[in-house]
PDB file of C-alpha atoms in Angstrom:
ATOM      1  CA  MET A   1       1.542  -9.643  13.780  1.00 34.00           C
ATOM      2  CA  GLN A   2      -0.936  -9.000  16.279  1.00 35.00           C
ATOM      3  CA  LYS A   3      -3.769 -11.667  16.112  1.00 34.00           C
ATOM      4  CA  ASP A   4      -6.230  -8.848  18.140  1.00 34.00           C
ATOM      5  CA  LYS A   5      -6.142  -6.909  14.741  1.00 32.00           C
ATOM      6  CA  CYS A   6      -6.973  -9.583  12.505  1.00 28.00           C
ATOM      7  CA  HIS A   7     -10.277 -11.115  14.080  1.00 30.00           C
ATOM      8  CA  MET A   8     -12.562  -9.860  11.491  1.00 28.00           C
ATOM      9  CA  PRO A   9     -13.514 -11.933   7.959  1.00 29.00           C
ATOM     10  CA  PRO A  10     -10.720 -11.684   5.586  1.00 31.00           C
ATOM     11  CA  ARG A  11     -13.312  -9.572   3.249  1.00 29.00           C
ATOM     12  CA  SER A  12     -13.670  -7.108   6.020  1.00 26.00           C
ATOM     13  CA  LEU A  13     -10.084  -6.663   7.241  1.00 24.00           C
ATOM     14  CA  LEU A  14      -7.150  -7.824   5.558  1.00 29.00           C
ATOM     15  CA  CYS A  15      -3.454  -8.018   7.706  1.00 25.00           C
ATOM     16  CA  VAL A  16      -0.452  -8.466   6.374  1.00 29.00           C
ATOM     17  CA  LEU A  17       3.490  -8.633   6.822  1.00 27.00           C
ATOM     18  CA  VAL A  18       4.924  -8.121   3.832  1.00 31.00           C
ATOM     19  CA  VAL A  19       8.173  -9.396   3.201  1.00 29.00           C
ATOM     20  CA  LEU A  20       9.846  -8.205   0.031  1.00 31.00           C
ATOM     21  CA  ALA A  21      13.334  -8.223  -1.141  1.00 30.00           C
ATOM     22  CA  LEU A  22      13.433  -5.146  -3.891  1.00 32.00           C
ATOM     23  CA  SER A  23      16.636  -4.163  -4.967  1.00 34.00           C
ATOM     24  CA  GLY A  24      18.434  -5.474  -1.900  1.00 38.00           C
ATOM     25  CA  CYS A  25      16.089  -3.562   0.223  1.00 47.00           C
ATOM     26  CA  ASN A  26      15.308  -5.311   3.606  1.00 45.00           C
ATOM     27  CA  VAL A  27      11.651  -4.765   3.956  1.00 45.00           C
ATOM     28  CA  ALA A  28       9.766  -6.380   6.986  1.00 45.00           C
ATOM     29  CA  GLN A  29       7.158  -4.154   8.548  1.00 59.00           C
ATOM     30  CA  LYS A  30       3.684  -4.222   9.676  1.00 71.00           C
ATOM     31  CA  VAL A  31       0.830  -2.854   7.426  1.00 74.00           C
ATOM     32  CA  THR A  32      -2.814  -2.941   7.954  1.00 78.00           C
ATOM     33  CA  GLN A  33      -5.241  -2.796   4.803  1.00 74.00           C
ATOM     34  CA  VAL A  34      -8.560  -1.635   6.060  1.00 69.00           C
ATOM     35  CA  GLN A  35     -10.303  -3.434   3.356  1.00 66.00           C
ATOM     36  CA  SER A  36      -9.635  -6.276   0.840  1.00 56.00           C
ATOM     37  CA  THR A  37     -11.974  -5.199  -1.680  1.00 60.00           C
ATOM     38  CA  ALA A  38     -14.061  -2.246  -3.053  1.00 66.00           C
ATOM     39  CA  SER A  39     -16.686  -2.086  -5.352  1.00 70.00           C
ATOM     40  CA  ARG A  40     -17.232   0.882  -7.518  1.00 74.00           C
ATOM     41  CA  GLN A  41     -18.702   1.682 -10.995  1.00 80.00           C
ATOM     42  CA  GLU A  42     -16.537   1.878 -13.912  1.00 86.00           C
ATOM     43  CA  GLY A  43     -15.338   5.558 -14.057  1.00 89.00           C
ATOM     44  CA  GLU A  44     -15.679   6.133 -10.624  1.00 91.00           C
ATOM     45  CA  ASP A  45     -12.681   6.755  -8.055  1.00 93.00           C
ATOM     46  CA  ILE A  46     -11.439   3.858  -5.842  1.00 91.00           C
ATOM     47  CA  THR A  47      -9.429   4.587  -2.708  1.00 92.00           C
ATOM     48  CA  LEU A  48      -7.746   1.906  -0.748  1.00 92.00           C
ATOM     49  CA  ASP A  49      -6.511   2.382   2.663  1.00 93.00           C
ATOM     50  CA  CYS A  50      -3.586   1.360   4.539  1.00 92.00           C
ATOM     51  CA  SER A  51      -2.083   1.785   7.943  1.00 92.00           C
ATOM     52  CA  TYR A  52       1.478   0.978   9.244  1.00 92.00           C
ATOM     53  CA  GLU A  53       3.828   0.479  12.229  1.00 89.00           C
ATOM     54  CA  THR A  54       7.248   2.055  11.889  1.00 88.00           C
ATOM     55  CA  SER A  55      10.192   3.600  14.217  1.00 84.00           C
ATOM     56  CA  TYR A  56      11.936   4.752  11.097  1.00 83.00           C
ATOM     57  CA  VAL A  57      12.044   8.463  10.358  1.00 83.00           C
ATOM     58  CA  GLU A  58      12.536   8.295   6.578  1.00 88.00           C
ATOM     59  CA  TYR A  59      11.078   5.530   4.585  1.00 91.00           C
ATOM     60  CA  TYR A  60       9.523   4.281   1.462  1.00 91.00           C
ATOM     61  CA  LEU A  61       5.799   3.226   1.079  1.00 93.00           C
ATOM     62  CA  PHE A  62       4.980   1.098  -2.117  1.00 94.00           C
ATOM     63  CA  TRP A  63       1.706  -0.023  -3.645  1.00 94.00           C
ATOM     64  CA  TYR A  64       1.666  -3.092  -5.751  1.00 94.00           C
ATOM     65  CA  LYS A  65      -1.521  -4.928  -7.725  1.00 92.00           C
ATOM     66  CA  GLN A  66      -1.728  -8.730  -7.441  1.00 89.00           C
ATOM     67  CA  LEU A  67      -2.336 -10.344 -10.905  1.00 86.00           C
ATOM     68  CA  LEU A  68      -4.150 -13.568 -11.217  1.00 84.00           C
ATOM     69  CA  SER A  69      -0.966 -15.189 -12.334  1.00 89.00           C
ATOM     70  CA  GLY A  70       0.167 -14.426  -8.735  1.00 88.00           C
ATOM     71  CA  GLU A  71       2.805 -11.467 -10.347  1.00 91.00           C
ATOM     72  CA  MET A  72       3.139  -8.502  -8.175  1.00 92.00           C
ATOM     73  CA  VAL A  73       3.279  -5.074 -10.207  1.00 93.00           C
ATOM     74  CA  PHE A  74       4.641  -2.088  -8.587  1.00 95.00           C
ATOM     75  CA  LEU A  75       1.957   0.692  -9.007  1.00 96.00           C
ATOM     76  CA  ILE A  76       3.304   3.688  -7.161  1.00 95.00           C
ATOM     77  CA  HIS A  77       5.625   4.607  -4.306  1.00 94.00           C
ATOM     78  CA  GLN A  78       6.049   7.370  -1.913  1.00 95.00           C
ATOM     79  CA  ILE A  79       9.089   8.406   0.190  1.00 93.00           C
ATOM     80  CA  SER A  80       7.865   9.860   3.626  1.00 92.00           C
ATOM     81  CA  SER A  81       9.693  13.095   3.399  1.00 91.00           C
ATOM     82  CA  THR A  82       8.356  13.982  -0.091  1.00 90.00           C
ATOM     83  CA  ALA A  83       4.800  15.727  -1.343  1.00 90.00           C
ATOM     84  CA  GLU A  84       2.384  12.934  -2.274  1.00 91.00           C
ATOM     85  CA  GLU A  85       2.987  11.308  -5.525  1.00 92.00           C
ATOM     86  CA  ARG A  86       1.060  10.519  -8.496  1.00 93.00           C
ATOM     87  CA  SER A  87       1.528   8.372 -11.602  1.00 93.00           C
ATOM     88  CA  GLY A  88      -1.071   8.176 -14.412  1.00 94.00           C
ATOM     89  CA  ARG A  89      -4.306   7.229 -12.958  1.00 95.00           C
ATOM     90  CA  TYR A  90      -2.704   6.185  -9.475  1.00 96.00           C
ATOM     91  CA  SER A  91      -1.979   8.946  -6.775  1.00 97.00           C
ATOM     92  CA  VAL A  92      -1.666   8.561  -2.911  1.00 96.00           C
ATOM     93  CA  VAL A  93      -2.930  10.768   0.115  1.00 96.00           C
ATOM     94  CA  PHE A  94      -0.144  10.400   2.605  1.00 96.00           C
ATOM     95  CA  GLN A  95      -0.272  11.419   5.982  1.00 94.00           C
ATOM     96  CA  LYS A  96       2.922  10.673   7.772  1.00 93.00           C
ATOM     97  CA  SER A  97       1.514  12.100  11.245  1.00 91.00           C
ATOM     98  CA  LEU A  98      -1.148   9.384  11.272  1.00 92.00           C
ATOM     99  CA  LYS A  99       0.983   6.612   9.535  1.00 92.00           C
ATOM    100  CA  SER A 100      -1.517   6.301   6.973  1.00 93.00           C
ATOM    101  CA  ILE A 101      -1.398   5.909   2.886  1.00 94.00           C
ATOM    102  CA  SER A 102      -4.067   5.406   0.699  1.00 95.00           C
ATOM    103  CA  LEU A 103      -4.095   4.557  -3.192  1.00 95.00           C
ATOM    104  CA  VAL A 104      -6.499   6.426  -5.363  1.00 95.00           C
ATOM    105  CA  ILE A 105      -7.354   4.930  -8.599  1.00 95.00           C
ATOM    106  CA  SER A 106      -8.784   7.404 -10.857  1.00 95.00           C
ATOM    107  CA  ALA A 107     -11.278   6.848 -13.076  1.00 94.00           C
ATOM    108  CA  SER A 108     -11.597   2.961 -12.566  1.00 91.00           C
ATOM    109  CA  GLN A 109     -11.520   0.555 -15.447  1.00 91.00           C
ATOM    110  CA  PRO A 110     -12.518  -3.421 -15.417  1.00 89.00           C
ATOM    111  CA  GLU A 111      -8.755  -4.039 -15.672  1.00 88.00           C
ATOM    112  CA  ASP A 112      -8.464  -2.349 -12.210  1.00 90.00           C
ATOM    113  CA  SER A 113     -10.121  -5.649 -10.751  1.00 86.00           C
ATOM    114  CA  GLY A 114      -7.652  -7.517  -8.332  1.00 84.00           C
ATOM    115  CA  LYS A 115      -5.868  -7.816  -5.106  1.00 87.00           C
ATOM    116  CA  TYR A 116      -3.593  -4.449  -4.051  1.00 90.00           C
ATOM    117  CA  PHE A 117      -1.123  -4.545  -1.189  1.00 90.00           C
ATOM    118  CA  CYS A 118       0.959  -2.027   0.418  1.00 90.00           C
ATOM    119  CA  ALA A 119       4.687  -2.541   1.760  1.00 91.00           C
ATOM    120  CA  LEU A 120       7.291  -0.505   3.657  1.00 90.00           C
ATOM    121  CA  SER A 121      10.716  -0.150   3.737  1.00 88.00           C
ATOM    122  CA  GLU A 122      13.513   2.002   5.505  1.00 80.00           C
ATOM    123  CA  LEU A 123      14.855   4.542   2.969  1.00 64.00           C
ATOM    124  CA  THR A 124      18.533   4.091   4.224  1.00 60.00           C
ATOM    125  CA  GLN A 125      18.342   0.381   3.741  1.00 52.00           C
ATOM    126  CA  CYS A 126      17.378   1.342   0.049  1.00 50.00           C
ATOM    127  CA  LEU A 127      20.440   3.239  -0.780  1.00 48.00           C
ATOM    128  CA  LYS A 128      22.894   1.634   0.610  1.00 43.00           C
TER     129      LYS A 128
END
């Protein structure tokens, strides 16, 4: 992780290196989440932005929500070679050329409060 991208207070900028082991996938990529908090009125849409760095041609992007217990709950994924995904109230805005993915939560509800994380994995590692 480059320190110069994390010079702002945690509430303004959240830099994380997400390292997860999911179904045998090797996940160790740099992702930068622009905001760690977002406030909206109930019923409004919420958009959380994430940029990433990778040299992979094909890859998965994941969004997770961290519960108060610390448990990470899977929300939605995006494959780099497919159209933008939607799952219930969750959808993504995927801009591969900009290495950017946003999570959109439609019609926000009180239970949407929490911390959200994005992660990246090379596609071929997950298919072996």
